[in-house]
Short mmCIF file of C-alpha atoms in Angstrom, two decimals:
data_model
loop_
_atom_site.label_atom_id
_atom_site.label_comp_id
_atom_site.label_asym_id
_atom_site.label_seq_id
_atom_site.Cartn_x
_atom_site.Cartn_y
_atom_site.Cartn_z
CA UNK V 87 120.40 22.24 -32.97
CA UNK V 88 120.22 19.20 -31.31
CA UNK V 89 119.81 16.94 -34.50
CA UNK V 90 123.31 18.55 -35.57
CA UNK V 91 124.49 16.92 -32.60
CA UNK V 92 122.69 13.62 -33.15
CA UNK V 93 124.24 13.52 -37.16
CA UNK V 94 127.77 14.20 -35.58
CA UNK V 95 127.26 11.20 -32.89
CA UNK V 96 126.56 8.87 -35.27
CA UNK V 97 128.99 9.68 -37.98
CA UNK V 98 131.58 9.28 -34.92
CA UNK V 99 130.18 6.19 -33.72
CA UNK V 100 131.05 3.88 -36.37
CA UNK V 101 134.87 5.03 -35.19
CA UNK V 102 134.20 3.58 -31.43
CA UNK V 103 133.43 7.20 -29.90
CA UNK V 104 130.71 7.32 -26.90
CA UNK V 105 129.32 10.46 -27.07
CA UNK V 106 126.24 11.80 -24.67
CA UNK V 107 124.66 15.09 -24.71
CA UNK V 108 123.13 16.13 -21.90
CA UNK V 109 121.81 19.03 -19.70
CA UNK V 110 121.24 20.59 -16.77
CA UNK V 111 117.56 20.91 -15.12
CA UNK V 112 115.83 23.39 -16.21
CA UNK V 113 116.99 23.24 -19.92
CA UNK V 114 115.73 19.19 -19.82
CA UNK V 115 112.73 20.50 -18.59
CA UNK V 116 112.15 23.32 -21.84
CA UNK V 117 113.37 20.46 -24.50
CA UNK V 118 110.97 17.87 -22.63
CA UNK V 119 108.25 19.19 -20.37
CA UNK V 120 107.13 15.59 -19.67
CA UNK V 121 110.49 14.62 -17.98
CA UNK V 122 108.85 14.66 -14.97
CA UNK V 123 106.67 12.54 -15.68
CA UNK V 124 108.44 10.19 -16.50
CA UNK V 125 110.07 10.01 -13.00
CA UNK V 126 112.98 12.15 -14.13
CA UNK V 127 113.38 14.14 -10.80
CA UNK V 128 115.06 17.91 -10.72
CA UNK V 129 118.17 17.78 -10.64
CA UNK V 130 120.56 20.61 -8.60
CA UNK V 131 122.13 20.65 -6.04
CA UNK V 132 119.83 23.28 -4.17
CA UNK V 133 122.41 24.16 -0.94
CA UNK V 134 124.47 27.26 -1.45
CA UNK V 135 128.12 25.99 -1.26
CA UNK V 136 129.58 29.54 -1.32
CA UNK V 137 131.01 29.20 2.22
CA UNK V 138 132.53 25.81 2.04
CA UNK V 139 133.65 25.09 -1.65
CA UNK V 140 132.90 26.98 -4.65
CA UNK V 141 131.54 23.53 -6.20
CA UNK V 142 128.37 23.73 -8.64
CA UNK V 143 128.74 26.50 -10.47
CA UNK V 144 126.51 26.74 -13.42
CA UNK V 145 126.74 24.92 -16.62
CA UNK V 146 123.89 24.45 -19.12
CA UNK V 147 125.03 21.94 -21.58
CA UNK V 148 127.79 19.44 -21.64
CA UNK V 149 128.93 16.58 -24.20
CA UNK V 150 130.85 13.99 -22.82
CA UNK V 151 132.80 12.04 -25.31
CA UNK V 152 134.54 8.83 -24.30
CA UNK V 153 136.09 5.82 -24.93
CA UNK V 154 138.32 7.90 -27.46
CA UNK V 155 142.17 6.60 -27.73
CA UNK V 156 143.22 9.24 -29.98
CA UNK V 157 143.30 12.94 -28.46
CA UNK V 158 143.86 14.12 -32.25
CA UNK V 159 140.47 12.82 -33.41
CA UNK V 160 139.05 13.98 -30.50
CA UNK V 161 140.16 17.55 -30.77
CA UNK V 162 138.59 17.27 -34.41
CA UNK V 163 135.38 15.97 -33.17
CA UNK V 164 135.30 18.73 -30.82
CA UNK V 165 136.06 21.17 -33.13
CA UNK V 166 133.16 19.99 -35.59
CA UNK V 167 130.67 20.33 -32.75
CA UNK V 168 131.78 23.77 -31.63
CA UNK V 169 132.15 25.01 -35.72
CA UNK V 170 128.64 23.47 -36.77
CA UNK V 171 126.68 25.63 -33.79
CA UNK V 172 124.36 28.21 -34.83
CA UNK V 173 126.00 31.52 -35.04
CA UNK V 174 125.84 33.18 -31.82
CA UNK V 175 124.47 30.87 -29.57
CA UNK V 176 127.21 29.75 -27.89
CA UNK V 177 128.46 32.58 -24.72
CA UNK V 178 131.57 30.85 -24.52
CA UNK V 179 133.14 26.81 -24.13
CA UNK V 180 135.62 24.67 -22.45
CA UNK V 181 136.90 21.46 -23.66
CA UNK V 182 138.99 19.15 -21.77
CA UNK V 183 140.90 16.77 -22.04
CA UNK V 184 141.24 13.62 -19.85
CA UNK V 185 143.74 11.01 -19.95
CA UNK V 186 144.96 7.78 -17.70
CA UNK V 187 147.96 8.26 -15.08
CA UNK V 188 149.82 5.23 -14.66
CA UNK V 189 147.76 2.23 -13.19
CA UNK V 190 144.51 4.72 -13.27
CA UNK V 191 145.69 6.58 -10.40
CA UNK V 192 145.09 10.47 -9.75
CA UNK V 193 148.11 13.34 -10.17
CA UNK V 194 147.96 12.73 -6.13
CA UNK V 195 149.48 9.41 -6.94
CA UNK V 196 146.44 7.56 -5.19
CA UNK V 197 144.54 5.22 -7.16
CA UNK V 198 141.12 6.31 -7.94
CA UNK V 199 138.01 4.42 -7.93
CA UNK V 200 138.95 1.37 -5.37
CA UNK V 201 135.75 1.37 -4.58
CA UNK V 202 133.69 1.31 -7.71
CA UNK V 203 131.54 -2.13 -8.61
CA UNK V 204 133.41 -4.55 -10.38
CA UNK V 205 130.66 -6.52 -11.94
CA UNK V 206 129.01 -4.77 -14.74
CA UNK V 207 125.29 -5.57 -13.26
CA UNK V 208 126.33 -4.11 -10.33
CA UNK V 209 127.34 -0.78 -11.82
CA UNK V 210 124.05 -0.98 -13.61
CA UNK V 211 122.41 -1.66 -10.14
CA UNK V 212 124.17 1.95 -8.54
CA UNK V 213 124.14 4.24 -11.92
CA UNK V 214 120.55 3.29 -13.61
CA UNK V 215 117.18 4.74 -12.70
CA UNK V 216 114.59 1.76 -12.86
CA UNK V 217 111.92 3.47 -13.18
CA UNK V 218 113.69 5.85 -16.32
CA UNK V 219 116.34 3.67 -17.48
CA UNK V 220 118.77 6.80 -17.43
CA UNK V 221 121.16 7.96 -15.04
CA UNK V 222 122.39 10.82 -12.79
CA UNK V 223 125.54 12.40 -12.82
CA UNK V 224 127.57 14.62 -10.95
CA UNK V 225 130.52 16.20 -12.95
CA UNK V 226 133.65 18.47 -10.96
CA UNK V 227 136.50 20.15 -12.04
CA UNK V 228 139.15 19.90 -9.32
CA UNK V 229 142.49 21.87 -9.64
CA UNK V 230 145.45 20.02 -7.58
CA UNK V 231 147.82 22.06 -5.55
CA UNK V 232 150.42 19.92 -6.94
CA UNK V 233 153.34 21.66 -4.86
CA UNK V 234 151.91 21.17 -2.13
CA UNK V 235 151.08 17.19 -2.61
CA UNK V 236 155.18 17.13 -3.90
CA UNK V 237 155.87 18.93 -0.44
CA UNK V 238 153.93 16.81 1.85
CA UNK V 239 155.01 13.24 3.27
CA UNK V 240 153.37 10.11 1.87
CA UNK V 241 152.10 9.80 5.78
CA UNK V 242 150.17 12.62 6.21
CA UNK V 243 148.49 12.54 2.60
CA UNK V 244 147.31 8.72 3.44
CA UNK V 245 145.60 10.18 6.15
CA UNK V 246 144.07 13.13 4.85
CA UNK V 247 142.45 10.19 1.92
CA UNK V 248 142.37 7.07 4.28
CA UNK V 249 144.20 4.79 1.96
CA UNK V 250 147.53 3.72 1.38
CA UNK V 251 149.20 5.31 -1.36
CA UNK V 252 150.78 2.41 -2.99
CA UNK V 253 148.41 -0.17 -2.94
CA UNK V 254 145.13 1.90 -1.97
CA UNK V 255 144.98 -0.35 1.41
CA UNK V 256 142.02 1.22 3.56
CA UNK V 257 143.50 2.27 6.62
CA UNK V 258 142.59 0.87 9.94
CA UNK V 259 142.76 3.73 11.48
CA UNK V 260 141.80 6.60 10.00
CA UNK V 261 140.74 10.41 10.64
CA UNK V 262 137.00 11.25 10.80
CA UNK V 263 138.22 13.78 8.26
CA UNK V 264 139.73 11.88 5.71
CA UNK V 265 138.12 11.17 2.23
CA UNK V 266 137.29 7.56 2.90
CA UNK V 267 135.68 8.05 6.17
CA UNK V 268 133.80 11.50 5.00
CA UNK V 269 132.25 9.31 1.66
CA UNK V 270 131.05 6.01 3.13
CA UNK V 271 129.68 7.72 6.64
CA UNK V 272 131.96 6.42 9.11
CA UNK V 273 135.54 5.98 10.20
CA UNK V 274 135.04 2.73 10.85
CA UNK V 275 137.43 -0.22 9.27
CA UNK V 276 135.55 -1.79 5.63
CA UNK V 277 132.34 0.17 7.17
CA UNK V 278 129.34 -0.30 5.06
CA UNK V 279 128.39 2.47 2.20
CA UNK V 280 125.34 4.54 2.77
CA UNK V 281 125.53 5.51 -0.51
CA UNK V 282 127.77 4.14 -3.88
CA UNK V 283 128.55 5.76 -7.01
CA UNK V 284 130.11 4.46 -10.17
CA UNK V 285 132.93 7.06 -10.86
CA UNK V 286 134.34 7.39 -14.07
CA UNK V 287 137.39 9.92 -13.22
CA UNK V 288 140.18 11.40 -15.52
CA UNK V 289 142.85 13.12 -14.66
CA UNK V 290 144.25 16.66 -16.68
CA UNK V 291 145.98 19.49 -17.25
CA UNK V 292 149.63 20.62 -17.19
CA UNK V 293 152.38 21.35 -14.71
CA UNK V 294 152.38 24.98 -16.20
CA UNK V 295 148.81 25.54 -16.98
CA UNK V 296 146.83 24.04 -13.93
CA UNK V 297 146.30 20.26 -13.53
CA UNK V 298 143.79 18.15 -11.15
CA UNK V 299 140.88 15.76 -12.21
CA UNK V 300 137.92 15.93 -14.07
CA UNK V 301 135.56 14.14 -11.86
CA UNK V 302 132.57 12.28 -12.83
CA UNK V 303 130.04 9.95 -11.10
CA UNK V 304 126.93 8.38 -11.88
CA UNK V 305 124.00 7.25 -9.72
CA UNK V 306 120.58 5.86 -9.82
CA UNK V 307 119.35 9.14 -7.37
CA UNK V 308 120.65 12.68 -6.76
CA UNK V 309 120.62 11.51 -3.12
CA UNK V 310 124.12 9.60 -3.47
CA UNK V 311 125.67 12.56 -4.52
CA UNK V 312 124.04 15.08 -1.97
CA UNK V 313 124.72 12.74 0.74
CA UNK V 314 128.64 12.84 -0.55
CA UNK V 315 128.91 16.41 -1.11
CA UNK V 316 127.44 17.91 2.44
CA UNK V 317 129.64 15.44 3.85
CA UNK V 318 132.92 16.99 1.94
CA UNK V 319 131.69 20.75 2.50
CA UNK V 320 130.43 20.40 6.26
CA UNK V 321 127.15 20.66 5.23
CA UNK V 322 126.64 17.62 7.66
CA UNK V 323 125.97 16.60 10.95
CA UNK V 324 128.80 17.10 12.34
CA UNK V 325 130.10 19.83 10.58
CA UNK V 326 133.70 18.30 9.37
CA UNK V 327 135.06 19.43 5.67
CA UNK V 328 137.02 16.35 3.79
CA UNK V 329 140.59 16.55 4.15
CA UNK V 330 140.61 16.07 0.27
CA UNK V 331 140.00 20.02 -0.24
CA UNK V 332 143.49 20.71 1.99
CA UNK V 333 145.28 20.11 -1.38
CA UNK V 334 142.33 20.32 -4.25
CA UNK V 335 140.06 22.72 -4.75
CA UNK V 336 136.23 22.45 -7.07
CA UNK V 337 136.48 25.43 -9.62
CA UNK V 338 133.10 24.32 -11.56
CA UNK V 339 131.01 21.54 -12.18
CA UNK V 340 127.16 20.48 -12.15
CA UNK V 341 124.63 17.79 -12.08
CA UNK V 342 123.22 16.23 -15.09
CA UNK V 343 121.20 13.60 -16.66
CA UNK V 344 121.97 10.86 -19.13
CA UNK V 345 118.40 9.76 -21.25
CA UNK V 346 118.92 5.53 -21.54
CA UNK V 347 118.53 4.83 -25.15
CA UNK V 348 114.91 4.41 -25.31
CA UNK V 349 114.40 8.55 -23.34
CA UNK V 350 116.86 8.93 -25.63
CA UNK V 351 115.27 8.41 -29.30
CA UNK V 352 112.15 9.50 -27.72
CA UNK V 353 113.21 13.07 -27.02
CA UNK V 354 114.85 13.53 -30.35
CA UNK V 355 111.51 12.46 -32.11
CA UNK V 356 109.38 14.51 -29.98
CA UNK V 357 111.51 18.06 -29.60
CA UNK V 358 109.28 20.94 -29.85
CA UNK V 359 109.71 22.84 -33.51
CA UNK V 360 111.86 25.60 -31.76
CA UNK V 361 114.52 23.27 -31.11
CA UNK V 362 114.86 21.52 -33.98
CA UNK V 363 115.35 24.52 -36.15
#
């Protein structure tokens, strides 16, 4: 199954599509029992989130495919993928589709990824395991209450992210609550980050159908992304939720690993007979 995949990637690549397959813990662990040797750590998010935010719910395998300008060759892609499967081994799928929002801004009208490393050895530096070469990832599907963000002033939504909304301007002063202050550890003004990320965010959706973002982080450790998330749930300290889930809630999503090139051609050349039938 997983050399289908491989054929398809590389057909697509010669038309500029980045395409990853990955997969959740325990079905890494069955295609490659020596991941953890390799330093690849287990990765889930162990804390039940039931309470708080309905967050991480399942998801065993997911193909990210990027970079890709048109949404018609896309769909086709996907469709090839989905069509080429062996009969019956699929339960059931979701494709979706991101896109960009003006100046790369989410449908909350706040720009998204202020933050994020500029330089591309610094993303490297955040999003890739040394001692693997690959990276973690968190992935979310958050659905906007988008008549509530059109009913609320500008005001009140800076403070519930901590930001401007025009020109993403950290706020000075800003609630213990707010998204800002909940992700970097402290309300403080330009505080220093416990923890960074590279996000890689799109938004979707419709007006009619449901619309939010599709988001999507990478990190050299699971840590940066357990650190974030028991500080958005209250699964912290102090026991404050992020202001961001007054008007978004996290409907599904998981956390994965992305082989570097090398873990990469190594797994496909070593998959146990099962798999490769």
């Amino acid at each position: 199954m997983l050399i289908r995949f491989v054929h398809v990637i590389r057909v697509k690549d010669m038309m500029r599509f980045y395409t990853v397959l990955v997969s959740e813990s325990t079905i890494s662990e069955k295609i490659s029992p020596g991941f953890r040797l390799r330093g690849v750590k287990n990765y889930e998010y162990m804390k039940d989130l039931e309470s708080s935010v309905n967050c991480l719910k399942q998801v065993v395998i997911y193909l990210f495919m990027q970079n890709v300008m048109n949404h018609g060759m896309l769909f086709d892609l996907a469709k090839s993928i989905i069509q080429n499967m062996p009969r019956g081994c699929v339960d059931k799928f979701e494709d979706i589709y991101g896109w960009t929002y003006r100046d790369r801004r989410d449908l909350s009208e706040f720009v998204d990824g202020t933050e994020n490393p500029k330089v591309l050895d610094e993303r490297a530096e955040v999003a890739i395991n040394k001692r693997t070469g690959g990276s973690y990832a968190v992935v979310q599907k958050w659905v906007h209450n988008m008549s509530l963000l059109q009913e609320t002033a500008d005001e009140t939504k800076e403070k519930w992210i901590g930001r401007t909304l025009k020109d993403s301007f950290e706020l000075i002063r800003k609630p213990n609550t707010s998204h800002v202050a909940r992700m970097v550890g402290s309300d403080e003004f330009k505080a220093k980050k416990k923890h960074k990320i590279v996000r890689q965010a799109q938004p979707f959706g419709t007006l009619s159908g449901g619309a939010g973002l599709l988001f999507i982080a990478y990190a050299a450790d699971t840590r940066n992304f357990d650190f974030m998330l028991d500080r958005m749930t209250g699964d912290s300290d102090d026991k404050i939720n992020d202001n961001l889930m007054i008007f978004s809630r996290c409907v599904t999503g998981n956390y994965w690993y992305f082989p570097g090139q090398l873990e990469f051609n190594f797994l496909v050349h070593n998959l146990p007979i099962e798999i490769l039938l």
